[in-house]
mmCIF file of C-alpha atoms in Angstrom:
data_model
loop_
_atom_site.group_PDB
_atom_site.id
_atom_site.type_symbol
_atom_site.label_atom_id
_atom_site.label_comp_id
_atom_site.label_asym_id
_atom_site.label_seq_id
_atom_site.Cartn_x
_atom_site.Cartn_y
_atom_site.Cartn_z
ATOM 1 C CA MET M 1 12.536 2.176 23.392
ATOM 2 C CA THR M 2 9.174 3.620 23.203
ATOM 3 C CA GLY M 3 7.857 5.722 20.356
ATOM 4 C CA PRO M 4 5.527 8.706 20.518
ATOM 5 C CA SER M 5 2.304 8.697 22.406
ATOM 6 C CA LEU M 6 -0.705 8.729 20.285
ATOM 7 C CA PRO M 7 -4.058 9.771 22.030
ATOM 8 C CA ILE M 8 -7.109 7.708 21.129
ATOM 9 C CA GLY M 9 -10.317 9.878 20.881
ATOM 10 C CA PRO M 10 -10.794 13.613 20.655
ATOM 11 C CA PRO M 11 -8.112 15.923 22.243
ATOM 12 C CA ALA M 12 -8.779 17.561 25.457
ATOM 13 C CA GLY M 13 -11.400 20.226 25.121
ATOM 14 C CA ALA M 14 -12.692 19.019 21.790
ATOM 15 C CA ALA M 15 -16.462 18.225 21.237
ATOM 16 C CA GLY M 16 -17.363 19.844 24.503
ATOM 17 C CA ARG M 17 -15.002 17.896 26.709
ATOM 18 C CA PRO M 18 -13.571 19.986 29.302
ATOM 19 C CA GLU M 19 -9.665 20.440 29.481
ATOM 20 C CA SER M 20 -9.365 18.716 32.815
ATOM 21 C CA SER M 21 -12.180 16.221 33.059
ATOM 22 C CA GLY M 22 -10.627 13.956 35.714
ATOM 23 C CA ARG M 23 -11.290 10.993 33.126
ATOM 24 C CA ALA M 24 -8.469 8.761 31.913
ATOM 25 C CA GLU M 25 -7.123 9.071 28.405
ATOM 26 C CA THR M 26 -5.767 6.096 26.492
ATOM 27 C CA SER M 27 -2.625 6.402 24.478
ATOM 28 C CA VAL M 28 -0.855 3.853 22.171
ATOM 29 C CA HIS M 29 2.856 3.613 22.298
ATOM 30 C CA ALA M 30 4.963 1.871 19.655
ATOM 31 C CA ASP M 31 8.377 0.492 20.171
ATOM 32 C CA SER M 32 11.171 0.288 17.546
ATOM 33 C CA SER M 33 9.928 -3.159 16.530
ATOM 34 C CA GLY M 34 6.483 -1.795 15.614
ATOM 35 C CA ARG M 35 4.930 -3.459 18.775
ATOM 36 C CA THR M 36 2.379 -1.359 20.581
ATOM 37 C CA GLU M 37 1.289 -0.902 24.136
ATOM 38 C CA GLY M 38 -1.699 0.884 25.547
ATOM 39 C CA ALA M 39 -1.440 3.204 28.577
ATOM 40 C CA ARG M 40 -4.154 4.929 30.611
ATOM 41 C CA HIS M 41 -3.352 8.161 32.015
ATOM 42 C CA SER M 42 -5.639 9.907 34.549
ATOM 43 C CA ASP M 43 -5.611 13.642 35.684
ATOM 44 C CA GLY M 44 -5.886 12.477 39.405
ATOM 45 C CA ALA M 45 -5.847 9.606 41.773
ATOM 46 C CA GLY M 46 -6.941 6.075 40.628
ATOM 47 C CA ALA M 47 -4.776 5.928 37.528
ATOM 48 C CA VAL M 48 -5.217 2.574 35.714
ATOM 49 C CA PRO M 49 -2.084 0.598 34.931
ATOM 50 C CA ALA M 50 -0.885 0.095 31.221
ATOM 51 C CA GLN M 51 -2.713 -2.510 29.376
ATOM 52 C CA PRO M 52 -1.169 -3.952 26.071
ATOM 53 C CA VAL M 53 -2.805 -3.206 22.901
ATOM 54 C CA THR M 54 -2.118 -5.300 19.856
ATOM 55 C CA LEU M 55 -3.041 -4.197 16.493
ATOM 56 C CA ARG M 56 -4.333 -7.116 14.306
ATOM 57 C CA VAL M 57 -4.550 -7.536 10.615
ATOM 58 C CA GLY M 58 -8.175 -8.779 10.917
ATOM 59 C CA LEU M 59 -10.832 -9.680 13.335
ATOM 60 C CA GLY M 60 -8.844 -12.291 15.523
ATOM 61 C CA GLY M 61 -6.146 -12.340 13.003
ATOM 62 C CA ALA M 62 -2.373 -12.269 13.631
ATOM 63 C CA ALA M 63 -0.728 -9.373 15.066
ATOM 64 C CA ALA M 64 0.466 -6.648 12.580
ATOM 65 C CA SER M 65 4.224 -6.976 12.716
ATOM 66 C CA GLY M 66 6.994 -7.615 10.136
ATOM 67 C CA SER M 67 6.861 -6.597 6.552
ATOM 68 C CA LEU M 68 3.692 -6.649 4.366
ATOM 69 C CA PHE M 69 5.884 -8.802 1.974
ATOM 70 C CA ASP M 70 5.948 -11.482 4.676
ATOM 71 C CA ARG M 71 2.571 -11.014 6.053
ATOM 72 C CA ILE M 72 0.838 -11.665 2.803
ATOM 73 C CA GLY M 73 2.843 -14.484 1.651
ATOM 74 C CA GLY M 74 5.853 -13.214 -0.114
ATOM 75 C CA ALA M 75 6.709 -13.499 -3.873
ATOM 76 C CA PRO M 76 3.925 -15.840 -4.929
ATOM 77 C CA THR M 77 1.292 -13.342 -3.671
ATOM 78 C CA PHE M 78 2.808 -10.341 -5.402
ATOM 79 C CA ASP M 79 3.062 -12.490 -8.688
ATOM 80 C CA ARG M 80 -0.672 -13.381 -8.342
ATOM 81 C CA LEU M 81 -1.435 -9.800 -7.864
ATOM 82 C CA VAL M 82 0.379 -8.537 -10.943
ATOM 83 C CA ARG M 83 -0.862 -11.293 -13.199
ATOM 84 C CA ARG M 84 -4.405 -10.668 -12.275
ATOM 85 C CA PHE M 85 -3.822 -6.997 -12.876
ATOM 86 C CA TYR M 86 -2.508 -7.553 -16.326
ATOM 87 C CA GLU M 87 -5.317 -9.929 -17.127
ATOM 88 C CA GLY M 88 -7.660 -6.857 -16.799
ATOM 89 C CA VAL M 89 -5.403 -4.357 -18.420
ATOM 90 C CA GLN M 90 -5.062 -6.613 -21.520
ATOM 91 C CA HIS M 91 -8.726 -5.991 -22.367
ATOM 92 C CA ASP M 92 -8.731 -2.239 -21.477
ATOM 93 C CA GLU M 93 -8.790 -0.066 -24.608
ATOM 94 C CA VAL M 94 -7.779 3.039 -22.740
ATOM 95 C CA ILE M 95 -4.504 1.697 -21.002
ATOM 96 C CA TRP M 96 -3.435 -1.325 -22.855
ATOM 97 C CA PRO M 97 -1.802 0.605 -25.581
ATOM 98 C CA MET M 98 0.638 1.946 -23.301
ATOM 99 C CA TYR M 99 1.955 -1.447 -22.175
ATOM 100 C CA PRO M 100 4.403 -3.498 -24.172
ATOM 101 C CA ALA M 101 2.568 -6.235 -25.718
ATOM 102 C CA ASP M 102 5.597 -7.723 -27.099
ATOM 103 C CA ASP M 103 7.253 -7.957 -23.711
ATOM 104 C CA LEU M 104 4.328 -8.645 -21.463
ATOM 105 C CA GLU M 105 6.252 -11.110 -19.394
ATOM 106 C CA GLY M 106 8.985 -8.387 -18.863
ATOM 107 C CA ALA M 107 6.328 -5.852 -17.576
ATOM 108 C CA ILE M 108 4.912 -8.477 -15.242
ATOM 109 C CA TRP M 109 8.380 -9.286 -13.906
ATOM 110 C CA ARG M 110 9.217 -5.604 -13.450
ATOM 111 C CA LEU M 111 6.103 -4.555 -11.513
ATOM 112 C CA SER M 112 6.093 -7.739 -9.377
ATOM 113 C CA GLN M 113 9.737 -7.182 -8.350
ATOM 114 C CA PHE M 114 9.245 -3.503 -7.792
ATOM 115 C CA LEU M 115 6.294 -4.156 -5.391
ATOM 116 C CA GLN M 116 8.106 -7.048 -3.761
ATOM 117 C CA GLN M 117 11.040 -4.809 -2.949
ATOM 118 C CA TYR M 118 8.907 -1.901 -1.857
ATOM 119 C CA TRP M 119 7.004 -3.982 0.636
ATOM 120 C CA GLY M 120 10.140 -5.518 2.209
ATOM 121 C CA GLY M 121 11.101 -8.459 -0.044
ATOM 122 C CA PRO M 122 14.466 -8.909 -1.871
ATOM 123 C CA SER M 123 16.156 -6.062 -3.683
ATOM 124 C CA THR M 124 16.374 -7.843 -6.937
ATOM 125 C CA TYR M 125 14.427 -4.876 -8.787
ATOM 126 C CA SER M 126 17.169 -2.307 -7.694
ATOM 127 C CA GLU M 127 20.066 -4.696 -8.318
ATOM 128 C CA GLN M 128 18.906 -5.341 -12.133
ATOM 129 C CA ARG M 129 17.233 -1.970 -12.849
ATOM 130 C CA GLY M 130 18.723 0.577 -10.621
ATOM 131 C CA HIS M 131 16.650 3.149 -8.585
ATOM 132 C CA PRO M 132 12.973 2.876 -9.505
ATOM 133 C CA ARG M 133 12.543 6.396 -10.728
ATOM 134 C CA LEU M 134 8.927 5.846 -11.214
ATOM 135 C CA ARG M 135 7.930 9.333 -12.529
ATOM 136 C CA MET M 136 10.747 9.270 -14.929
ATOM 137 C CA ARG M 137 9.839 5.801 -16.275
ATOM 138 C CA HIS M 138 6.292 6.795 -16.711
ATOM 139 C CA ASN M 139 6.897 10.264 -18.037
ATOM 140 C CA PRO M 140 6.828 9.173 -21.693
ATOM 141 C CA PHE M 141 3.259 7.934 -21.300
ATOM 142 C CA ARG M 142 0.119 10.351 -21.419
ATOM 143 C CA ILE M 143 -1.442 9.360 -18.058
ATOM 144 C CA THR M 144 -4.726 11.106 -17.873
ATOM 145 C CA PRO M 145 -7.170 10.994 -14.957
ATOM 146 C CA GLU M 146 -9.178 8.620 -17.093
ATOM 147 C CA ALA M 147 -6.239 6.367 -17.680
ATOM 148 C CA ARG M 148 -5.510 6.404 -13.887
ATOM 149 C CA GLU M 149 -8.909 5.395 -12.934
ATOM 150 C CA HIS M 150 -8.892 2.439 -15.272
ATOM 151 C CA TRP M 151 -5.425 1.493 -13.968
ATOM 152 C CA LEU M 152 -6.895 1.709 -10.482
ATOM 153 C CA GLN M 153 -9.942 -0.403 -11.269
ATOM 154 C CA HIS M 154 -7.822 -3.281 -12.668
ATOM 155 C CA MET M 155 -5.404 -3.032 -9.637
ATOM 156 C CA HIS M 156 -8.415 -2.921 -7.089
ATOM 157 C CA ASP M 157 -9.877 -5.962 -8.770
ATOM 158 C CA ALA M 158 -6.483 -7.738 -8.391
ATOM 159 C CA VAL M 159 -6.038 -6.513 -4.683
ATOM 160 C CA GLU M 160 -9.477 -7.894 -3.851
ATOM 161 C CA SER M 161 -8.692 -11.265 -5.506
ATOM 162 C CA LEU M 162 -5.909 -11.950 -3.081
ATOM 163 C CA GLY M 163 -8.387 -12.100 -0.006
ATOM 164 C CA LEU M 164 -6.036 -10.421 2.304
ATOM 165 C CA ALA M 165 -6.593 -9.502 5.905
ATOM 166 C CA PRO M 166 -8.359 -6.108 5.976
ATOM 167 C CA LEU M 167 -5.229 -4.126 7.533
ATOM 168 C CA ASP M 168 -2.893 -5.539 4.917
ATOM 169 C CA GLU M 169 -5.378 -4.755 2.066
ATOM 170 C CA ALA M 170 -5.916 -1.287 3.223
ATOM 171 C CA GLU M 171 -2.114 -0.777 3.524
ATOM 172 C CA LEU M 172 -1.373 -2.108 0.068
ATOM 173 C CA TRP M 173 -4.344 -0.298 -1.412
ATOM 174 C CA GLY M 174 -3.461 2.951 0.158
ATOM 175 C CA TYR M 175 -0.036 2.850 -1.464
ATOM 176 C CA LEU M 176 -1.296 1.830 -4.948
ATOM 177 C CA ASP M 177 -3.908 4.527 -4.893
ATOM 178 C CA ARG M 178 -1.374 7.273 -3.999
ATOM 179 C CA ALA M 179 1.035 6.070 -6.506
ATOM 180 C CA ALA M 180 -1.516 6.162 -9.340
ATOM 181 C CA HIS M 181 -2.421 9.743 -8.449
ATOM 182 C CA VAL M 182 1.352 10.725 -8.387
ATOM 183 C CA MET M 183 1.761 9.150 -11.952
ATOM 184 C CA THR M 184 -1.041 11.220 -13.614
ATOM 185 C CA ASN M 185 0.923 13.680 -15.953
ATOM 186 C CA ALA M 186 -1.758 14.920 -18.432
ATOM 187 C CA PHE M 187 -4.862 16.878 -17.561
ATOM 188 C CA ASP M 188 -6.568 17.879 -20.837
#
């Protein structure tokens, strides 16, 4: 099964390009497994046959397939990420007061298990804690833009410490950045 066609480059007529240029356009098609193939389409004779395109996680790296959990090394990688994150948080006067100093290991376990499950690992988090309900669980805490930026800085340092392939790092970081903005609940 082939997914939607995504044109590469500006749409026809954009940036001074005429609607019917006679030039070939390249599209990327993704099938249900996430594999992609490229195809060249032409407005006239001389169409170029489809050429496969493989998205890679880094320059010369492995093909981007499977879950992020598997691609980056599974549970040990998420455990390293979360422990590195909390190393920074423990020294942060702005956000450390929001964390359970008497249950730091519990907080580490919960965040690591949540991230593992989210990215395709085992469903241990939901089996033991139910639906994540992130906004509800964070609502008792006053999360200001300043607190969010401190959280993001520690998480960014932790993500960078993993030395992930660029595509994997961007995918992980994009989610963490969006999640931090969603959790912000105080603006004064």
